[in-house]
mmCIF file of C-alpha atoms and ligand atoms in Angstrom:
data_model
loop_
_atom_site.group_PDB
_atom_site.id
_atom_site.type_symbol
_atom_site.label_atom_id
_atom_site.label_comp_id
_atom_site.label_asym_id
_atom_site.label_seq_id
_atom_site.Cartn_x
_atom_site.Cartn_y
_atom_site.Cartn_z
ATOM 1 C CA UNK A 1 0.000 0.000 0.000
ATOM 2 C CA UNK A 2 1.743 3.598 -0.753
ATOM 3 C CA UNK A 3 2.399 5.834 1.808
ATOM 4 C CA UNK A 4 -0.110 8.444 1.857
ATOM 5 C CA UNK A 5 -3.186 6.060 1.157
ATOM 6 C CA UNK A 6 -1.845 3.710 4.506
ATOM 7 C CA UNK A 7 -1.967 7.399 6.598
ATOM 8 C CA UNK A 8 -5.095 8.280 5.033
ATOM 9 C CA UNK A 9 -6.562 5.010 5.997
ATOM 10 C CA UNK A 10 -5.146 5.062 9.671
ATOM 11 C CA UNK A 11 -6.278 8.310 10.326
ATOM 12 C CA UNK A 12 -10.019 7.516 9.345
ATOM 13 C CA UNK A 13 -9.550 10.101 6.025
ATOM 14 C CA UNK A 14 -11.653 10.205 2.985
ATOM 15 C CA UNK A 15 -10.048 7.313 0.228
ATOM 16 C CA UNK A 16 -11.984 7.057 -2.370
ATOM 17 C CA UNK A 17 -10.895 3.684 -4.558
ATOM 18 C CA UNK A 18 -10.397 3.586 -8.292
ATOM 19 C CA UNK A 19 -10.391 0.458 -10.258
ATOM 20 C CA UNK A 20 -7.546 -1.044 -13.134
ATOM 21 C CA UNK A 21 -9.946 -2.666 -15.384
ATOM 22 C CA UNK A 22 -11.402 0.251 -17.279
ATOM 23 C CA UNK A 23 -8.081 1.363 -17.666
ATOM 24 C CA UNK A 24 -6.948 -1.807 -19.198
ATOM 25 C CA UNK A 25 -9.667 -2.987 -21.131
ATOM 26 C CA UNK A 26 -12.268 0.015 -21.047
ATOM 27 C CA UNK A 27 -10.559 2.569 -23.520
ATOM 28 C CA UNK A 28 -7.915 2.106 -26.568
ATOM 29 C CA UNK A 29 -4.364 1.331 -25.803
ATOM 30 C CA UNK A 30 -2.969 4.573 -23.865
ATOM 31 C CA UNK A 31 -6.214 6.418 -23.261
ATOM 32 C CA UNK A 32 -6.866 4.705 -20.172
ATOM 33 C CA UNK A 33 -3.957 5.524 -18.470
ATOM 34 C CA UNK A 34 -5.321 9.558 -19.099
ATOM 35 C CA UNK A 35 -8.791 8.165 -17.398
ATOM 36 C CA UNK A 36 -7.258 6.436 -14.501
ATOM 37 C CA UNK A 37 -4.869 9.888 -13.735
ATOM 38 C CA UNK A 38 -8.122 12.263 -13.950
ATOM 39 C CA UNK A 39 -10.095 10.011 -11.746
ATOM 40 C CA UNK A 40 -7.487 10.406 -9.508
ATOM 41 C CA UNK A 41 -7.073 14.201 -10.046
ATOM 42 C CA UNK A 42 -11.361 14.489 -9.510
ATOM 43 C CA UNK A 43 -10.692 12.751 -6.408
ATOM 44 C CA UNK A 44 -7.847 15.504 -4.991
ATOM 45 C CA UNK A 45 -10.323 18.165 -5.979
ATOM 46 C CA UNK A 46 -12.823 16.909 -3.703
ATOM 47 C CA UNK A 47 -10.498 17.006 -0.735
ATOM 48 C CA UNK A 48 -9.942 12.754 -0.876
ATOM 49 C CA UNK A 49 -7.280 10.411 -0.981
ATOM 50 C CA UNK A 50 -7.425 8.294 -4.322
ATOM 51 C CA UNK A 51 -6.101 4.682 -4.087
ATOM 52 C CA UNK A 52 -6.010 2.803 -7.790
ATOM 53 C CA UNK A 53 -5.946 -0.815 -7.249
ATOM 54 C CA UNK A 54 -4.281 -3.510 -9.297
ATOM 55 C CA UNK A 55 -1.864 -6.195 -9.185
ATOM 56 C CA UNK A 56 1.566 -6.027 -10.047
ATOM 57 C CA UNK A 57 5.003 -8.397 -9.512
ATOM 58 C CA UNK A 58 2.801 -10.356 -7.536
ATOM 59 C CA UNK A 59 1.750 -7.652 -4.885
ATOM 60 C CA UNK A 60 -2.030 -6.205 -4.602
ATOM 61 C CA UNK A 61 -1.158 -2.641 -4.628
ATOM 62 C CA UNK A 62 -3.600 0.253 -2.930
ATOM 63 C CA UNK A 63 -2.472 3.854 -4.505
ATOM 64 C CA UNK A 64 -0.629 2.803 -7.832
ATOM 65 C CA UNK A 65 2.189 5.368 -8.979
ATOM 66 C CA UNK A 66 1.955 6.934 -12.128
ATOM 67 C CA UNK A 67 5.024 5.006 -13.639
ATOM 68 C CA UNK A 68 3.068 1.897 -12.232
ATOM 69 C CA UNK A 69 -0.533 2.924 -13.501
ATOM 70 C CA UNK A 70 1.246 2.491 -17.177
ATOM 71 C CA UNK A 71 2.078 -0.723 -16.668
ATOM 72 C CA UNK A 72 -1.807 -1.474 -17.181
ATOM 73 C CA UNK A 73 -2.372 -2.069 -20.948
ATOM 74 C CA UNK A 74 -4.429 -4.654 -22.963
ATOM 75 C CA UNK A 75 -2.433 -7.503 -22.285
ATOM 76 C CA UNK A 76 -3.302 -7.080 -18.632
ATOM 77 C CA UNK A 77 -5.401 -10.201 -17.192
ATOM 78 C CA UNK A 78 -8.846 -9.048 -15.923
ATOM 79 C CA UNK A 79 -9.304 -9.549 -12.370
ATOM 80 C CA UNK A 80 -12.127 -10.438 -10.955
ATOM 81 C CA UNK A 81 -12.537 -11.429 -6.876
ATOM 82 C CA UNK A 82 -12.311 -14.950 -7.722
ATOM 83 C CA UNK A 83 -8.648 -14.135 -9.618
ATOM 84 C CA UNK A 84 -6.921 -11.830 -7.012
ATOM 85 C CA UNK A 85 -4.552 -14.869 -5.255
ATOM 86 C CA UNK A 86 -4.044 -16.417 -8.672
ATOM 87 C CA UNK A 87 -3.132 -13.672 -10.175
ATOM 88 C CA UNK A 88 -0.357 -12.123 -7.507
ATOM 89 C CA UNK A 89 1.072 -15.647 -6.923
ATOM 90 C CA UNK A 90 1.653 -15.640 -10.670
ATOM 91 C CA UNK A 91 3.427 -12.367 -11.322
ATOM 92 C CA UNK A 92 0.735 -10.994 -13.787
ATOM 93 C CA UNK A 93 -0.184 -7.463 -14.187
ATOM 94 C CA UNK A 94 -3.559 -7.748 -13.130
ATOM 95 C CA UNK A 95 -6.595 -5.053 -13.628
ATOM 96 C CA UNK A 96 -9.099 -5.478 -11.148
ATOM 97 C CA UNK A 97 -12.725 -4.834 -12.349
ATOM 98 C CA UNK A 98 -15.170 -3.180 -9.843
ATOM 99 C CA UNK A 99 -15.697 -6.259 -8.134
ATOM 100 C CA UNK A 100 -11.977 -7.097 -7.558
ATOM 101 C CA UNK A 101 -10.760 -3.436 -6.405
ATOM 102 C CA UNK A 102 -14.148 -3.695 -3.668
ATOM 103 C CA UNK A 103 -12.386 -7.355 -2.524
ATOM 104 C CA UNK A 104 -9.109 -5.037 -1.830
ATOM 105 C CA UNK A 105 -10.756 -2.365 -0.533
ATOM 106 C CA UNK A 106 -12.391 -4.455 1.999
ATOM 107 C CA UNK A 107 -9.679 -6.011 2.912
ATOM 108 C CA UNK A 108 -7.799 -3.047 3.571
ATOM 109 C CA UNK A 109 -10.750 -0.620 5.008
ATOM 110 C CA UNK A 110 -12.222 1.568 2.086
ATOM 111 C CA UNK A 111 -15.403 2.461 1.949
ATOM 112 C CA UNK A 112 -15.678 4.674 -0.968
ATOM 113 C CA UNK A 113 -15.423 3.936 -4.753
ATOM 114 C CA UNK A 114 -15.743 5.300 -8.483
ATOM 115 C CA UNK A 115 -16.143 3.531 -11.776
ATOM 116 C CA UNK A 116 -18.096 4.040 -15.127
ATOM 117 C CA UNK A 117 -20.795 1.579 -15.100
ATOM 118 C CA UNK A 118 -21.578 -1.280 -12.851
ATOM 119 C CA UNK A 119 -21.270 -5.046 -13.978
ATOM 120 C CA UNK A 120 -24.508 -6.882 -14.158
ATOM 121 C CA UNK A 121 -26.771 -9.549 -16.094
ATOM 122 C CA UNK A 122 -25.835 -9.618 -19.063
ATOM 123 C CA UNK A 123 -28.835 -9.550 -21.960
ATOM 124 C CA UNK A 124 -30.651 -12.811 -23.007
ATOM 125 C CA UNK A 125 -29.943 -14.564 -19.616
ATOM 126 C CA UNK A 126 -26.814 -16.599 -22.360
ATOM 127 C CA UNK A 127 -26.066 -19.922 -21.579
ATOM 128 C CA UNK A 128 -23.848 -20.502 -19.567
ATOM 129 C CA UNK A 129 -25.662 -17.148 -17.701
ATOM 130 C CA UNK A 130 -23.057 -14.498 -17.457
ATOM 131 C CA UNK A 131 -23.293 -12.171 -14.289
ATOM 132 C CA UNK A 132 -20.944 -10.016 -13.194
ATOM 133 C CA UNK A 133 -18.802 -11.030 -10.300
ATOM 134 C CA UNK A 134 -19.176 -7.228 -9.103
ATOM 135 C CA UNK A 135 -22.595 -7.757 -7.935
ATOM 136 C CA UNK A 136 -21.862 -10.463 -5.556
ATOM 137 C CA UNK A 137 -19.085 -8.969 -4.218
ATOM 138 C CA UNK A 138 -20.990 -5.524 -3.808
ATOM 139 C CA UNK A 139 -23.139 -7.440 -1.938
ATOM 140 C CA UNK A 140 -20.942 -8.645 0.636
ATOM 141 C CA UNK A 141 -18.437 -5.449 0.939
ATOM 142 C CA UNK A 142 -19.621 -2.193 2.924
ATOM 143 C CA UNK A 143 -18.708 0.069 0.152
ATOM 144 C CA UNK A 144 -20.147 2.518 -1.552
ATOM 145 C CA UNK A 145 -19.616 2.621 -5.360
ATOM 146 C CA UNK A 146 -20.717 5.696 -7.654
ATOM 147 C CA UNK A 147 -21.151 4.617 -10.923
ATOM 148 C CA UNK A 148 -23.353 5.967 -14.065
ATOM 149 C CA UNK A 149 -25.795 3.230 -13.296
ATOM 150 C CA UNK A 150 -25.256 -0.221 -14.970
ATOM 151 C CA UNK A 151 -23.559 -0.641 -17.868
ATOM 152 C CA UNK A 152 -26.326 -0.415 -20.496
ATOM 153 C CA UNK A 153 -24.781 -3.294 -22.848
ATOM 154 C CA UNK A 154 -26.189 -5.401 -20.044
ATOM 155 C CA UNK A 155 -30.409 -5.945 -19.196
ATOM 156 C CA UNK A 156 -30.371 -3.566 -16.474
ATOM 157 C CA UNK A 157 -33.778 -4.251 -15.466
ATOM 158 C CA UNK A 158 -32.823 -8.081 -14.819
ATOM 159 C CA UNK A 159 -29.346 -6.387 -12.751
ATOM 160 C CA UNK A 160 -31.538 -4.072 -10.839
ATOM 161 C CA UNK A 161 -33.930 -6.800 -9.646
ATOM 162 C CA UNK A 162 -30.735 -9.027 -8.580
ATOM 163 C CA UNK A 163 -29.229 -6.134 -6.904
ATOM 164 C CA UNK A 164 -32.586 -5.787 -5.093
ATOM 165 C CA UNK A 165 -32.669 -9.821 -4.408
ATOM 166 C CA UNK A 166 -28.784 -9.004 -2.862
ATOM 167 C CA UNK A 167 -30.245 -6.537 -0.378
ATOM 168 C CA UNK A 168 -27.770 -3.973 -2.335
ATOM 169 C CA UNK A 169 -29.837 -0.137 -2.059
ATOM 170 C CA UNK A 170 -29.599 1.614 -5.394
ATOM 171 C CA UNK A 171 -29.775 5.020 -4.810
ATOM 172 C CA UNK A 172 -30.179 8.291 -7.260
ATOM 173 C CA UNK A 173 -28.519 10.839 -6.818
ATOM 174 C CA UNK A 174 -30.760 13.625 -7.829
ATOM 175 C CA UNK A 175 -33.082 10.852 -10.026
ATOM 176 C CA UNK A 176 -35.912 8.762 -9.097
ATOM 177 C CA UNK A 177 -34.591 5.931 -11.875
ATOM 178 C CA UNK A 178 -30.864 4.449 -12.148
ATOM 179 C CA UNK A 179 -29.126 6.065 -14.922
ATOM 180 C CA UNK A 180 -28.300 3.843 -17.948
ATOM 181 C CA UNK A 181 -24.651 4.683 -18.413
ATOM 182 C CA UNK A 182 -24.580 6.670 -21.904
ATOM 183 C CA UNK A 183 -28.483 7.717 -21.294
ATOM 184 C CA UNK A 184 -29.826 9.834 -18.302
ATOM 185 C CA UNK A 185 -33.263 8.399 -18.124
ATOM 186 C CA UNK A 186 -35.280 5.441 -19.342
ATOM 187 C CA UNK A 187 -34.198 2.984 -16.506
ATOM 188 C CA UNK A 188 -35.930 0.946 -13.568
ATOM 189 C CA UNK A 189 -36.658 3.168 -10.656
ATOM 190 C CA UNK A 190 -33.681 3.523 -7.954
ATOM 191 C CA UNK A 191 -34.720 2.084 -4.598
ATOM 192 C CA UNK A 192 -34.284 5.609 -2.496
ATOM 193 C CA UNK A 193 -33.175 9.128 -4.283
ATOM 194 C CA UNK A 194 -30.701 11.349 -2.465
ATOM 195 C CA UNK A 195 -29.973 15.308 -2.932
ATOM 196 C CA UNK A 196 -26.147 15.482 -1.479
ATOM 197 C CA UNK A 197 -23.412 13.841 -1.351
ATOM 198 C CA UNK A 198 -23.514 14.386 2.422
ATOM 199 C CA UNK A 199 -26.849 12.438 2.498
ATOM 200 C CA UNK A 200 -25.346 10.034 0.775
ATOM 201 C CA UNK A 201 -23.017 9.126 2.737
ATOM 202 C CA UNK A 202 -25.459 9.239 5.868
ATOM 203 C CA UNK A 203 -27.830 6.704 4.162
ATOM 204 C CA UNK A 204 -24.617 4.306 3.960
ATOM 205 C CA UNK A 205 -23.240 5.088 7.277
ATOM 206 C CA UNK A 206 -27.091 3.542 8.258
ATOM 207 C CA UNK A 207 -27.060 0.799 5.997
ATOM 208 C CA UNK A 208 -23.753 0.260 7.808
ATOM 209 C CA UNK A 209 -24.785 0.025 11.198
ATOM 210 C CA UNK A 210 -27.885 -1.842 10.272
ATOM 211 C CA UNK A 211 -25.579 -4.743 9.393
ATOM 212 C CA UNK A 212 -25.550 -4.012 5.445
ATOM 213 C CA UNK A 213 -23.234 -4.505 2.773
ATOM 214 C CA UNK A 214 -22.578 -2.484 -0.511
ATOM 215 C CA UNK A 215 -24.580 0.105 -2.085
ATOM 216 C CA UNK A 216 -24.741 1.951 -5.465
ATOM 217 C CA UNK A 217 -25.399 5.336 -6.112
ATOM 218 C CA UNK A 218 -26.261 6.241 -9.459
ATOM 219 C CA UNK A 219 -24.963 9.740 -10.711
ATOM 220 C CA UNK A 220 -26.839 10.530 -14.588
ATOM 221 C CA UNK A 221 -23.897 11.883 -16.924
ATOM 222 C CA UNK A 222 -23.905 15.379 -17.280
ATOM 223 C CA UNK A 223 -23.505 15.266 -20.925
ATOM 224 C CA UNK A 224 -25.868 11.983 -21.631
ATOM 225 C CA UNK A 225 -26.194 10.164 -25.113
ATOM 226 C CA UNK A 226 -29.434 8.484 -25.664
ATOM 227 C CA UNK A 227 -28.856 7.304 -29.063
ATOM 228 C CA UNK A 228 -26.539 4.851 -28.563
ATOM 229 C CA UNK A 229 -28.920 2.021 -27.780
ATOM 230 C CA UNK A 230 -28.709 0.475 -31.868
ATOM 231 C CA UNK A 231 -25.025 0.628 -31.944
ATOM 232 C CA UNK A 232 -24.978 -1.624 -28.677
ATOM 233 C CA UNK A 233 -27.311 -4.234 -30.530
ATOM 234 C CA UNK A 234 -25.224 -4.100 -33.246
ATOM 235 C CA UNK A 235 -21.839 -4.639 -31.481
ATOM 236 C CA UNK A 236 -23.995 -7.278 -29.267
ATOM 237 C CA UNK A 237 -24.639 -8.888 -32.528
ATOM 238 C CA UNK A 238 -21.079 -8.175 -33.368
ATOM 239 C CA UNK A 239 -20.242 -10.134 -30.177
ATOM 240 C CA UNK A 240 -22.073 -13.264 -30.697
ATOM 241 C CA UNK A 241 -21.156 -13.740 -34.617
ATOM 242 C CA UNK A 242 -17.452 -13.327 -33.581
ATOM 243 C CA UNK A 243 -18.217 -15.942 -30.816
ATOM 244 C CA UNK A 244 -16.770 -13.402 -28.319
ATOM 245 C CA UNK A 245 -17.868 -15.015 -24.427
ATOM 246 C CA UNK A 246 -17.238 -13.895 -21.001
ATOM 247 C CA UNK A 247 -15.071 -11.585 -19.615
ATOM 248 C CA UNK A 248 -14.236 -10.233 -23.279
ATOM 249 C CA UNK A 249 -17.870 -9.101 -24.210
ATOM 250 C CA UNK A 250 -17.870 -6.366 -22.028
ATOM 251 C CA UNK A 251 -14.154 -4.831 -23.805
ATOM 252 C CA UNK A 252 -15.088 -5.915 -26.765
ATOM 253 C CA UNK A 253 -18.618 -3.523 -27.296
ATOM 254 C CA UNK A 254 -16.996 -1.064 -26.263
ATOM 255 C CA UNK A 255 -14.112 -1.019 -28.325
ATOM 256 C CA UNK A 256 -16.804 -1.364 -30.873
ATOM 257 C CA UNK A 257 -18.815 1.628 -29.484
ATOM 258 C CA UNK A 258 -15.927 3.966 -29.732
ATOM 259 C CA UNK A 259 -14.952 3.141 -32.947
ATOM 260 C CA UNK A 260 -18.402 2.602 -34.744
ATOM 261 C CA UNK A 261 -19.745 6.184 -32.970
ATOM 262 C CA UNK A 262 -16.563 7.798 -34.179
ATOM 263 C CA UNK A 263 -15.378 8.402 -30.866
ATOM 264 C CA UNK A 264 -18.841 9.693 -29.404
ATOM 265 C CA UNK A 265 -18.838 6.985 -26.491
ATOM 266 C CA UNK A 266 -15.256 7.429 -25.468
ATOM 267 C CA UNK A 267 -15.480 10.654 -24.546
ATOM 268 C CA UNK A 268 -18.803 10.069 -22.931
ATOM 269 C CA UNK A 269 -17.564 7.332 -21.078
ATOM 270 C CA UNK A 270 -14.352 9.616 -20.514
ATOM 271 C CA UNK A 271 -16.141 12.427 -18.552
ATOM 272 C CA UNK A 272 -18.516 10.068 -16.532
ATOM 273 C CA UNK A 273 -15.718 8.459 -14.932
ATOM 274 C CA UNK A 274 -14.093 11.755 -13.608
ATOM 275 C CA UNK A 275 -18.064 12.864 -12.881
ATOM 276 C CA UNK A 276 -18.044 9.656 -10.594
ATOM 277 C CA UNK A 277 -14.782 9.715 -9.121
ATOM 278 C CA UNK A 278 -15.627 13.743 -8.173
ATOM 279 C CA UNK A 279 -18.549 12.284 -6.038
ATOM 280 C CA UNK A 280 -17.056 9.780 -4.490
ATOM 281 C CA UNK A 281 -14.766 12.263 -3.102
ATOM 282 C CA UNK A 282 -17.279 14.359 -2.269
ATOM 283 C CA UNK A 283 -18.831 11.531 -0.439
ATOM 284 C CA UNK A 284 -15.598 10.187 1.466
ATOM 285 C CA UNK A 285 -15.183 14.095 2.771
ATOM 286 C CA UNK A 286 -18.693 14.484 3.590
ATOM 287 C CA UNK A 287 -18.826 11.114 5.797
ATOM 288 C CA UNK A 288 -15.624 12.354 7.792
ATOM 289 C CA UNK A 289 -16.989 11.771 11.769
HETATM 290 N N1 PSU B 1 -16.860 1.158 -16.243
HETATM 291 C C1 PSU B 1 -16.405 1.632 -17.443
HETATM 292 N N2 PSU B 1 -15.659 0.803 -18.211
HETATM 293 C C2 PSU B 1 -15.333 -0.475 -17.821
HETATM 294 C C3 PSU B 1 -15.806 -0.956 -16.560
HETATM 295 C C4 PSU B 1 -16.565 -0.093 -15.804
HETATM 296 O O1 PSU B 1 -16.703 2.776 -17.811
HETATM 297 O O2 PSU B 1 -14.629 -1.180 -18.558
HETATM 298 C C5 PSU B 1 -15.426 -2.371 -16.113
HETATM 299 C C6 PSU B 1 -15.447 -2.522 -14.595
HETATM 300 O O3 PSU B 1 -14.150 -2.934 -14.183
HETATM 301 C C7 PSU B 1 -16.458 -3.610 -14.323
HETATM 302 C C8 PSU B 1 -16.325 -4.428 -15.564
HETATM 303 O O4 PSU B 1 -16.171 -4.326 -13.154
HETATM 304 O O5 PSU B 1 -16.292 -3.409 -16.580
HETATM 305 C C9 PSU B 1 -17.454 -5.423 -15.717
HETATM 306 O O6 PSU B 1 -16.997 -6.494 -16.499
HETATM 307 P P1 PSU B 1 -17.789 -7.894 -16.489
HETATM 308 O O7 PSU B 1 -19.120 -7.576 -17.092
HETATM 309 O O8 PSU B 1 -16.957 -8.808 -17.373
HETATM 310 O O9 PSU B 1 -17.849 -8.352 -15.067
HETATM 311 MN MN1 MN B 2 -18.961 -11.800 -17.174
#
């Protein structure tokens, strides 16, 4: 664990955690490394401490370096919860999706987190099923995650109910539906809508004491795209002809979205992470005792 992020920790300050996989495997080759490093920045503005998690020479590192956070490229294996030991016993570079970085950051005592979309169910129920190891693990970790909703790729409806089944509240922030990544509005209702960041981080702090685990708070982009929804059946379609399965369908649209959009859904994507990592700064200061 670096330095600052083990004081920040210690002394009870706001650390807001950031995740490897979307800079790995959610943007082309070098963009991500410009995400990861503005989440971070968002996260200073706030007044937090950011902590990037991934693996690398076989340790599970809290607070990457710069030099470090470059080491994350498209040959980096995706890491899931179920992957962490593997993964640092072997040596790999290993991106942690949202699930993975909320296995660290329970282990090590973060509550707060930022990504771009959630995991979920992914559409047609495929067989085998395909659900996102970040909903169990949200389930089980008291952390709060901001995220632009679900990633819409996936049949958010069918993720919202499982989160429900999970005992995982879904809160808006400022909406009275979960926002649908690219799109503001259109999705299944949230399960309690908050104003502030500060209540936000009250209505955890309950869930908390109440014995809880995870919750996700749904921030709508500020710049939303709600024509995007025929390019994702299309690189769906894409998907499936290719014979593209598990962990690579989710990289894989949206490689295809930035490409076939001419670059629309990269920068969307792009300024929803830093929107979300802002928050979850806000949040962490705002839950300081
Ligand atoms: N948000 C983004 N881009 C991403 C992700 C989130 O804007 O690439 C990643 C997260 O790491 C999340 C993962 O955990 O997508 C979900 O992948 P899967 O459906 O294979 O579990
Ligand atoms: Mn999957």
């Amino acid at each position: 664990m670096n330095r600052e992020v083990g004081d920040a920790i210690a002394e009870g300050g706001p650390v807001v955690a950031l995740e490897t996989t979307l800079v790995a495997h959610g943007f082309p080759p070098g963009e991500g490394v410009e995400v990861g490093l503005e989440s971070e920045r968002q996260v200073r503005a706030a007044g937090a401490v950011p902590a990037t998690v991934g693996v690398l020479d076989g340790e599970v590192v809290v607070g990457l370096a710069e030099d470090e956070l470059e080491r994350f490229g498209a040959d980096a294996r995706k890491v899931g919860p179920r992957d962490l030991a593997a993964a640092s016993v072997q040596r790999a570079v290993g991106a942690t999706t949202v699930g993975g970085t909320l296995a660290v950051a329970h282990a090590v005592g973060i509550r707060w987190m930022a990504t771009g979309g959630l995991g979920g169910v992914h559409r047609g129920f495929p067989h085998p099923p395909d659900v996102s190891a970040d909903l169990a693990q949200l389930a089980r970790t008291r952390a709060l995650v901001v995220s632009a909703g679900v990633k819409s790729l996936l049949d958010v409806p069918a993720t919202a109910e499982l989160l429900e089944s999970l005992g995982v509240p879904v809160l808006g922030f400022g909406v009275d539906t979960l926002p649908l990544f690219y799109a503001a509005a259109g999705g299944p209702p949230v399960s309690a809508r908050v104003e502030t960041a500060a209540e936000a981080a009250e209505v955890a702090r309950r869930h908390w004491e109440l014995g809880g685990g995870g919750l996700l708070l749904g921030r709508p982009p500020d710049e939303p795209l709600d024509d995007v929804e025929p390019l994702i059946e299309a690189a769906l379609c894409a998907a499936h002809d290719e014979g593209v399965a598990g962990q690579a369908v989710t990289p894989f649209v949206l490689s295809y979205l930035h490409r076939e959009s001419g670059g629309r859904t990269q920068r969307a994507n792009k300024a929803l992470v830093a929107q979300n990592a802002r928050l979850a700064g806000e949040i962490a200061v705002a839950a300081r005792p």
